[in-house]
């Protein structure tokens, strides 16, 4: 079997409502997603999606993904789609970096591999661990009362684990948000306070020490850099989840060596694909870290691809996964793929591969084709 062609689509995915994070520094209203279909001589096709969370969250943007795909497509044409590890190395040699473009292509290769095997992707990643993955809510920054109300609304949709966005220069406001959420949260629910890099180390230490007696949850990416997070970790008692400062396997190794956290978010688009994310996942399992396995953003396709990896991650190392598609206006495959069903995602009974495919009439005219 040979790769005979690649087709690329651009698709704008509006959010249901504007999304603020990092203490109100960053605002998002739509995602610029790129879908890729790899076609083969055997007739099988594989799908992938590259989707940053806007242009300001991390160093990636939709136009950059599509430009990188023009350089990466010739690397794959004519090759065996089953040579996934070798093709990842060939892409890295042809174009260093550009993880979101490679993530779309790598997902499409895995989609073909699953279809060839006649198996859902999670079986190729080691098999299901448990019956489903808990879903994480996403609670936008607001007043303490607003955030508690959003958590109550999420609970009505089945969510039992929550990601509450905090972080800003006003130390008292953040302490008030955390104390209000802790007071309102039932004992059997979990919360992560996601700072999205908004604190400098001195502020992080003050807030975390002030709530050390009451806050049960994780603190996520308190500061901009790995160095700064390591300073905070050395002077606070709560577990720290790392996210935006981790881009490569080496970043995770460095974070672990320096005890900069006890867990991390692993996201195929940020790390350059399912292949590289699985390597990171296996390392994190080996060192005893806990993980949220999910993607940076995108449609139900990106969510489902990441959830195959989440489902095959040991239960003791796996925290809840967030679903980007729940925040989008458009849904091309209602009820298919990774869906929140009473606070859990289940992938049993799925078709082979990633098992969600965007319809061409939903995608519109291709942005590029490579033959
Ligand atoms: Mg985060």
CSV table of C-alpha atoms and ligand atoms in Angstrom, one decimal:
chain,number,residue,atom,x,y,z
A,1,UNK,CA,0.0,0.0,0.0
A,2,UNK,CA,1.3,3.5,-1.0
A,3,UNK,CA,0.2,7.0,-0.1
A,4,UNK,CA,-1.2,8.4,-3.4
A,5,UNK,CA,-2.5,11.8,-2.3
A,6,UNK,CA,-3.2,14.3,0.4
A,7,UNK,CA,-6.2,16.7,0.5
A,8,UNK,CA,-6.2,19.7,2.9
A,9,UNK,CA,-9.2,21.8,4.1
A,10,UNK,CA,-9.4,25.0,6.2
A,11,UNK,CA,-12.4,25.2,8.5
A,12,UNK,CA,-13.3,28.0,10.8
A,13,UNK,CA,-14.9,26.7,14.0
A,14,UNK,CA,-16.7,29.5,16.0
A,15,UNK,CA,-16.9,29.1,19.7
A,16,UNK,CA,-20.4,29.2,21.4
A,17,UNK,CA,-19.2,32.1,23.5
A,18,UNK,CA,-16.0,34.1,23.9
A,19,UNK,CA,-13.4,32.2,26.0
A,20,UNK,CA,-11.1,34.1,28.3
A,21,UNK,CA,-8.0,32.7,30.1
A,22,UNK,CA,-4.7,33.6,31.7
A,23,UNK,CA,-6.3,36.2,34.0
A,24,UNK,CA,-8.2,37.8,31.1
A,25,UNK,CA,-5.1,38.4,29.0
A,26,UNK,CA,-6.2,36.1,26.2
A,27,UNK,CA,-9.6,36.0,24.5
A,28,UNK,CA,-10.8,33.6,21.8
A,29,UNK,CA,-13.9,33.6,19.6
A,30,UNK,CA,-13.1,31.0,16.8
A,31,UNK,CA,-10.6,28.3,16.0
A,32,UNK,CA,-8.9,28.0,12.6
A,33,UNK,CA,-8.7,24.3,12.0
A,34,UNK,CA,-7.0,22.3,9.2
A,35,UNK,CA,-8.2,18.9,8.2
A,36,UNK,CA,-6.1,16.5,6.2
A,37,UNK,CA,-7.1,13.3,4.3
A,38,UNK,CA,-4.3,10.9,3.3
A,39,UNK,CA,-5.4,8.7,0.4
A,40,UNK,CA,-3.8,5.3,-0.4
A,41,UNK,CA,-3.5,2.9,-3.3
A,42,UNK,CA,-5.5,0.4,-1.3
A,43,UNK,CA,-8.5,2.7,-1.2
A,44,UNK,CA,-8.2,3.3,2.5
A,45,UNK,CA,-8.1,6.9,3.6
A,46,UNK,CA,-7.0,8.4,6.9
A,47,UNK,CA,-8.0,11.7,8.5
A,48,UNK,CA,-6.1,14.2,10.7
A,49,UNK,CA,-6.8,17.6,12.2
A,50,UNK,CA,-4.4,20.4,13.2
A,51,UNK,CA,-6.0,23.0,15.3
A,52,UNK,CA,-4.3,25.6,17.6
A,53,UNK,CA,-6.3,27.4,20.3
A,54,UNK,CA,-6.4,30.7,18.5
A,55,UNK,CA,-3.2,32.5,17.4
A,56,UNK,CA,-2.2,33.9,20.8
A,57,UNK,CA,-2.2,30.8,23.1
A,58,UNK,CA,0.9,29.0,21.8
A,59,UNK,CA,3.3,29.4,18.9
A,60,UNK,CA,1.1,28.0,16.1
A,61,UNK,CA,-1.5,29.3,13.7
A,62,UNK,CA,-3.7,27.9,11.0
A,63,UNK,CA,-1.9,29.5,8.0
A,64,UNK,CA,1.4,28.1,9.4
A,65,UNK,CA,0.0,24.6,9.6
A,66,UNK,CA,-1.2,24.7,5.9
A,67,UNK,CA,2.1,26.2,4.8
A,68,UNK,CA,4.0,23.4,6.6
A,69,UNK,CA,1.8,20.8,5.0
A,70,UNK,CA,2.9,21.9,1.6
A,71,UNK,CA,6.5,21.0,2.6
A,72,UNK,CA,5.6,17.8,4.4
A,73,UNK,CA,3.2,16.3,1.8
A,74,UNK,CA,6.1,15.4,-0.6
A,75,UNK,CA,7.8,13.5,2.2
A,76,UNK,CA,4.8,11.1,2.5
A,77,UNK,CA,3.7,10.7,-1.1
A,78,UNK,CA,4.7,7.3,-2.5
A,79,UNK,CA,5.5,5.9,1.0
A,80,UNK,CA,3.9,3.0,2.9
A,81,UNK,CA,1.5,4.6,5.4
A,82,UNK,CA,2.3,1.8,7.9
A,83,UNK,CA,5.9,3.0,8.3
A,84,UNK,CA,4.7,5.5,11.0
A,85,UNK,CA,7.8,5.8,13.1
A,86,UNK,CA,10.1,6.2,10.0
A,87,UNK,CA,7.8,8.7,8.4
A,88,UNK,CA,7.8,10.8,11.6
A,89,UNK,CA,11.6,10.8,11.5
A,90,UNK,CA,11.5,11.8,7.8
A,91,UNK,CA,9.1,14.6,8.5
A,92,UNK,CA,11.4,15.9,11.4
A,93,UNK,CA,14.3,15.8,9.0
A,94,UNK,CA,12.5,17.6,6.2
A,95,UNK,CA,11.0,20.3,8.5
A,96,UNK,CA,12.1,20.7,12.2
A,97,UNK,CA,9.3,21.9,14.5
A,98,UNK,CA,5.8,22.6,13.3
A,99,UNK,CA,4.1,20.1,15.6
A,100,UNK,CA,0.5,20.9,14.6
A,101,UNK,CA,1.0,20.1,10.9
A,102,UNK,CA,2.8,16.8,11.9
A,103,UNK,CA,0.1,16.0,14.3
A,104,UNK,CA,-2.5,16.1,11.6
A,105,UNK,CA,-0.5,13.8,9.3
A,106,UNK,CA,0.5,11.4,12.1
A,107,UNK,CA,-3.2,11.1,13.1
A,108,UNK,CA,-4.1,10.2,9.5
A,109,UNK,CA,-1.4,7.5,9.4
A,110,UNK,CA,-2.7,6.0,12.7
A,111,UNK,CA,-6.3,6.2,11.3
A,112,UNK,CA,-5.2,4.1,8.3
A,113,UNK,CA,-3.3,1.7,10.6
A,114,UNK,CA,-6.5,1.1,12.7
A,115,UNK,CA,-8.6,0.6,9.6
A,116,UNK,CA,-6.0,-1.9,8.2
A,117,UNK,CA,-6.0,-3.8,11.5
A,118,UNK,CA,-9.8,-3.6,11.8
A,119,UNK,CA,-9.4,-2.3,15.3
A,120,UNK,CA,-10.3,1.0,17.1
A,121,UNK,CA,-7.1,3.0,17.7
A,122,UNK,CA,-7.0,2.5,21.5
A,123,UNK,CA,-6.3,-1.2,20.9
A,124,UNK,CA,-3.2,-0.3,18.9
A,125,UNK,CA,-2.0,1.9,21.8
A,126,UNK,CA,-2.2,-0.9,24.3
A,127,UNK,CA,-5.8,-1.6,24.8
A,128,UNK,CA,-8.6,0.0,27.0
A,129,UNK,CA,-7.8,0.7,30.7
A,130,UNK,CA,-11.2,0.8,32.4
A,131,UNK,CA,-14.5,1.3,30.7
A,132,UNK,CA,-14.3,5.1,30.1
A,133,UNK,CA,-12.5,8.3,30.7
A,134,UNK,CA,-13.8,11.0,33.0
A,135,UNK,CA,-14.6,14.3,31.3
A,136,UNK,CA,-13.1,17.6,32.6
A,137,UNK,CA,-15.2,20.8,32.6
A,138,UNK,CA,-13.7,24.1,31.7
A,139,UNK,CA,-14.7,27.0,33.9
A,140,UNK,CA,-13.9,30.4,32.6
A,141,UNK,CA,-12.4,33.1,34.9
A,142,UNK,CA,-15.0,35.3,36.6
A,143,UNK,CA,-16.1,36.5,40.0
A,144,UNK,CA,-16.2,33.8,42.7
A,145,UNK,CA,-20.0,33.6,42.4
A,146,UNK,CA,-19.9,33.3,38.6
A,147,UNK,CA,-17.3,30.5,38.8
A,148,UNK,CA,-19.3,28.5,41.4
A,149,UNK,CA,-22.4,29.0,39.2
A,150,UNK,CA,-20.5,27.6,36.2
A,151,UNK,CA,-19.4,24.6,38.2
A,152,UNK,CA,-22.9,24.0,39.3
A,153,UNK,CA,-24.1,24.1,35.6
A,154,UNK,CA,-21.3,21.7,34.6
A,155,UNK,CA,-22.4,19.3,37.4
A,156,UNK,CA,-25.9,19.3,35.8
A,157,UNK,CA,-24.2,18.0,32.6
A,158,UNK,CA,-22.5,15.2,34.5
A,159,UNK,CA,-19.1,16.7,35.1
A,160,UNK,CA,-17.4,15.7,38.4
A,161,UNK,CA,-14.0,17.1,37.6
A,162,UNK,CA,-13.4,20.7,36.8
A,163,UNK,CA,-10.7,22.9,35.4
A,164,UNK,CA,-11.2,26.4,36.9
A,165,UNK,CA,-9.3,29.2,35.1
A,166,UNK,CA,-7.7,31.6,37.6
A,167,UNK,CA,-4.7,33.9,37.5
A,168,UNK,CA,-4.1,37.6,37.6
A,169,UNK,CA,-2.2,40.3,39.3
A,170,UNK,CA,-4.9,40.7,42.0
A,171,UNK,CA,-3.8,38.2,44.6
A,172,UNK,CA,-6.8,38.7,46.8
A,173,UNK,CA,-9.2,38.0,43.9
A,174,UNK,CA,-7.6,34.7,43.1
A,175,UNK,CA,-7.6,33.6,46.8
A,176,UNK,CA,-11.3,34.5,46.9
A,177,UNK,CA,-12.1,32.5,43.8
A,178,UNK,CA,-10.3,29.4,45.1
A,179,UNK,CA,-11.8,29.7,48.6
A,180,UNK,CA,-15.3,30.0,47.1
A,181,UNK,CA,-14.9,27.0,44.9
A,182,UNK,CA,-13.4,24.9,47.7
A,183,UNK,CA,-16.3,25.8,50.0
A,184,UNK,CA,-18.9,24.9,47.3
A,185,UNK,CA,-17.3,21.7,45.8
A,186,UNK,CA,-18.8,18.4,47.0
A,187,UNK,CA,-16.2,16.1,48.6
A,188,UNK,CA,-16.3,13.6,45.7
A,189,UNK,CA,-15.5,16.1,43.0
A,190,UNK,CA,-12.1,17.3,41.8
A,191,UNK,CA,-10.8,20.6,40.7
A,192,UNK,CA,-7.6,21.9,39.0
A,193,UNK,CA,-6.8,25.6,39.2
A,194,UNK,CA,-5.5,26.4,35.7
A,195,UNK,CA,-3.4,29.5,35.8
A,196,UNK,CA,-2.3,29.4,32.2
A,197,UNK,CA,1.0,31.1,33.0
A,198,UNK,CA,-0.5,34.2,34.5
A,199,UNK,CA,1.4,34.4,37.8
A,200,UNK,CA,5.0,35.3,38.4
A,201,UNK,CA,6.7,33.0,40.9
A,202,UNK,CA,6.2,35.4,43.9
A,203,UNK,CA,2.5,35.7,43.3
A,204,UNK,CA,2.1,31.9,42.7
A,205,UNK,CA,3.8,31.2,46.0
A,206,UNK,CA,1.7,33.8,47.9
A,207,UNK,CA,-1.6,32.5,46.5
A,208,UNK,CA,-0.8,28.8,46.9
A,209,UNK,CA,0.6,29.2,50.5
A,210,UNK,CA,-2.5,31.2,51.4
A,211,UNK,CA,-4.9,28.4,50.3
A,212,UNK,CA,-2.7,25.5,51.3
A,213,UNK,CA,-5.0,24.5,54.2
A,214,UNK,CA,-8.1,24.4,52.0
A,215,UNK,CA,-7.3,23.8,48.4
A,216,UNK,CA,-7.6,20.1,47.5
A,217,UNK,CA,-6.8,20.4,43.8
A,218,UNK,CA,-3.9,20.7,41.5
A,219,UNK,CA,-2.4,24.0,40.3
A,220,UNK,CA,-1.8,24.0,36.6
A,221,UNK,CA,1.0,25.9,34.8
A,222,UNK,CA,1.3,28.6,37.5
A,223,UNK,CA,4.0,30.5,35.6
A,224,UNK,CA,5.3,31.1,32.1
A,225,UNK,CA,8.4,28.9,32.1
A,226,UNK,CA,9.6,25.5,33.3
A,227,UNK,CA,12.3,27.3,35.4
A,228,UNK,CA,9.7,29.5,37.1
A,229,UNK,CA,7.4,26.5,37.8
A,230,UNK,CA,10.3,24.6,39.4
A,231,UNK,CA,10.9,27.6,41.7
A,232,UNK,CA,7.2,27.5,42.8
A,233,UNK,CA,7.2,23.7,43.2
A,234,UNK,CA,10.1,23.9,45.6
A,235,UNK,CA,8.3,26.3,47.9
A,236,UNK,CA,4.6,25.0,47.8
A,237,UNK,CA,2.9,21.9,48.9
A,238,UNK,CA,0.1,21.4,46.4
A,239,UNK,CA,0.7,19.2,43.3
A,240,UNK,CA,1.6,21.1,40.1
A,241,UNK,CA,0.3,20.1,36.7
A,242,UNK,CA,2.5,21.4,33.8
A,243,UNK,CA,1.0,22.2,30.4
A,244,UNK,CA,2.1,25.0,28.1
A,245,UNK,CA,5.9,24.8,28.9
A,246,UNK,CA,6.1,21.2,27.6
A,247,UNK,CA,6.7,20.8,23.9
A,248,UNK,CA,9.1,17.9,23.5
A,249,UNK,CA,10.0,14.6,25.2
A,250,UNK,CA,13.1,16.4,26.5
A,251,UNK,CA,10.9,19.1,28.2
A,252,UNK,CA,9.1,16.3,30.1
A,253,UNK,CA,12.4,14.7,31.1
A,254,UNK,CA,13.8,18.0,32.3
A,255,UNK,CA,10.6,18.8,34.3
A,256,UNK,CA,10.8,15.4,36.0
A,257,UNK,CA,14.5,15.7,36.8
A,258,UNK,CA,13.9,19.1,38.5
A,259,UNK,CA,10.7,18.0,40.3
A,260,UNK,CA,8.9,20.9,38.6
A,261,UNK,CA,5.5,19.1,38.9
A,262,UNK,CA,3.8,15.8,39.6
A,263,UNK,CA,1.7,15.6,36.4
A,264,UNK,CA,1.1,17.2,33.0
A,265,UNK,CA,-1.3,17.8,30.2
A,266,UNK,CA,-0.3,15.8,27.1
A,267,UNK,CA,-1.8,17.1,23.8
A,268,UNK,CA,-1.1,15.5,20.4
A,269,UNK,CA,-1.2,18.8,18.5
A,270,UNK,CA,1.3,20.5,20.9
A,271,UNK,CA,3.7,17.5,21.0
A,272,UNK,CA,3.6,16.8,17.2
A,273,UNK,CA,1.3,13.8,16.9
A,274,UNK,CA,0.0,10.7,18.6
A,275,UNK,CA,3.3,8.8,18.0
A,276,UNK,CA,5.3,11.4,20.0
A,277,UNK,CA,2.5,11.8,22.6
A,278,UNK,CA,2.4,8.1,23.2
A,279,UNK,CA,6.2,8.1,23.9
A,280,UNK,CA,5.7,10.9,26.4
A,281,UNK,CA,2.7,9.1,27.9
A,282,UNK,CA,4.8,5.9,28.4
A,283,UNK,CA,7.6,8.0,30.1
A,284,UNK,CA,5.1,9.7,32.4
A,285,UNK,CA,3.6,6.3,33.4
A,286,UNK,CA,7.2,5.0,34.1
A,287,UNK,CA,7.9,7.9,36.5
A,288,UNK,CA,4.5,7.9,38.1
A,289,UNK,CA,3.1,11.2,36.9
A,290,UNK,CA,-0.6,11.7,36.3
A,291,UNK,CA,-1.9,13.1,33.1
A,292,UNK,CA,-4.8,14.7,31.3
A,293,UNK,CA,-4.7,13.3,27.8
A,294,UNK,CA,-6.6,15.6,25.4
A,295,UNK,CA,-5.9,18.0,22.5
A,296,UNK,CA,-5.2,21.7,22.4
A,297,UNK,CA,-8.5,22.4,20.5
A,298,UNK,CA,-10.4,21.4,17.5
A,299,UNK,CA,-13.5,19.4,16.5
A,300,UNK,CA,-14.8,16.1,17.8
A,301,UNK,CA,-12.2,14.5,15.5
A,302,UNK,CA,-9.2,15.9,17.5
A,303,UNK,CA,-11.0,15.1,20.7
A,304,UNK,CA,-11.6,11.5,19.7
A,305,UNK,CA,-8.1,10.9,18.4
A,306,UNK,CA,-6.7,12.1,21.8
A,307,UNK,CA,-9.3,10.0,23.7
A,308,UNK,CA,-8.0,6.8,22.1
A,309,UNK,CA,-4.7,7.5,23.8
A,310,UNK,CA,-6.4,8.6,27.0
A,311,UNK,CA,-8.4,5.4,27.2
A,312,UNK,CA,-5.2,3.2,26.8
A,313,UNK,CA,-3.4,5.1,29.7
A,314,UNK,CA,-3.4,3.3,33.0
A,315,UNK,CA,-6.2,4.4,35.3
A,316,UNK,CA,-3.9,5.4,38.2
A,317,UNK,CA,-1.9,7.7,35.8
A,318,UNK,CA,-5.0,9.2,34.1
A,319,UNK,CA,-7.0,12.2,35.2
A,320,UNK,CA,-10.0,13.6,33.3
A,321,UNK,CA,-10.0,14.7,29.6
A,322,UNK,CA,-11.4,17.9,28.3
A,323,UNK,CA,-13.5,18.0,25.2
A,324,UNK,CA,-12.9,21.0,22.9
A,325,UNK,CA,-15.9,20.2,20.7
A,326,UNK,CA,-18.3,21.0,23.5
A,327,UNK,CA,-17.4,24.7,23.1
A,328,UNK,CA,-18.0,24.9,19.3
A,329,UNK,CA,-21.1,26.0,17.4
A,330,UNK,CA,-20.7,23.4,14.6
A,331,UNK,CA,-20.8,19.6,15.1
A,332,UNK,CA,-20.4,17.5,12.0
A,333,UNK,CA,-21.1,14.2,13.6
A,334,UNK,CA,-23.6,14.5,16.5
A,335,UNK,CA,-23.4,11.5,18.8
A,336,UNK,CA,-20.3,10.0,17.1
A,337,UNK,CA,-16.8,9.8,18.6
A,338,UNK,CA,-15.8,11.1,22.0
A,339,UNK,CA,-18.9,12.4,23.8
A,340,UNK,CA,-19.7,13.4,27.3
A,341,UNK,CA,-22.2,10.8,28.6
A,342,UNK,CA,-22.9,11.7,32.2
A,343,UNK,CA,-19.4,12.8,32.9
A,344,UNK,CA,-17.7,9.9,31.1
A,345,UNK,CA,-16.4,9.2,27.5
A,346,UNK,CA,-16.6,5.6,26.2
A,347,UNK,CA,-15.2,4.5,22.9
A,348,UNK,CA,-16.4,0.9,22.9
A,349,UNK,CA,-18.5,-0.1,19.9
A,350,UNK,CA,-16.5,2.2,17.6
A,351,UNK,CA,-15.6,1.5,14.1
A,352,UNK,CA,-11.9,0.8,13.2
A,353,UNK,CA,-9.3,3.6,13.3
A,354,UNK,CA,-10.2,7.0,14.9
A,355,UNK,CA,-13.7,6.3,13.8
A,356,UNK,CA,-14.9,9.9,13.2
A,357,UNK,CA,-14.7,11.4,9.7
A,358,UNK,CA,-15.7,15.0,8.7
A,359,UNK,CA,-18.0,14.9,5.7
A,360,UNK,CA,-16.7,16.7,2.6
A,361,UNK,CA,-19.9,18.8,2.2
A,362,UNK,CA,-19.3,20.1,5.7
A,363,UNK,CA,-15.7,20.9,4.9
A,364,UNK,CA,-16.4,22.7,1.6
A,365,UNK,CA,-13.7,23.3,-1.1
A,366,UNK,CA,-10.2,21.9,-0.4
A,367,UNK,CA,-7.5,24.4,0.3
A,368,UNK,CA,-4.9,22.3,-1.4
A,369,UNK,CA,-4.3,18.9,-2.9
A,370,UNK,CA,-1.0,17.0,-3.3
A,371,UNK,CA,-0.6,14.1,-5.7
B,1,LIG,MG1,-3.9,24.2,30.9
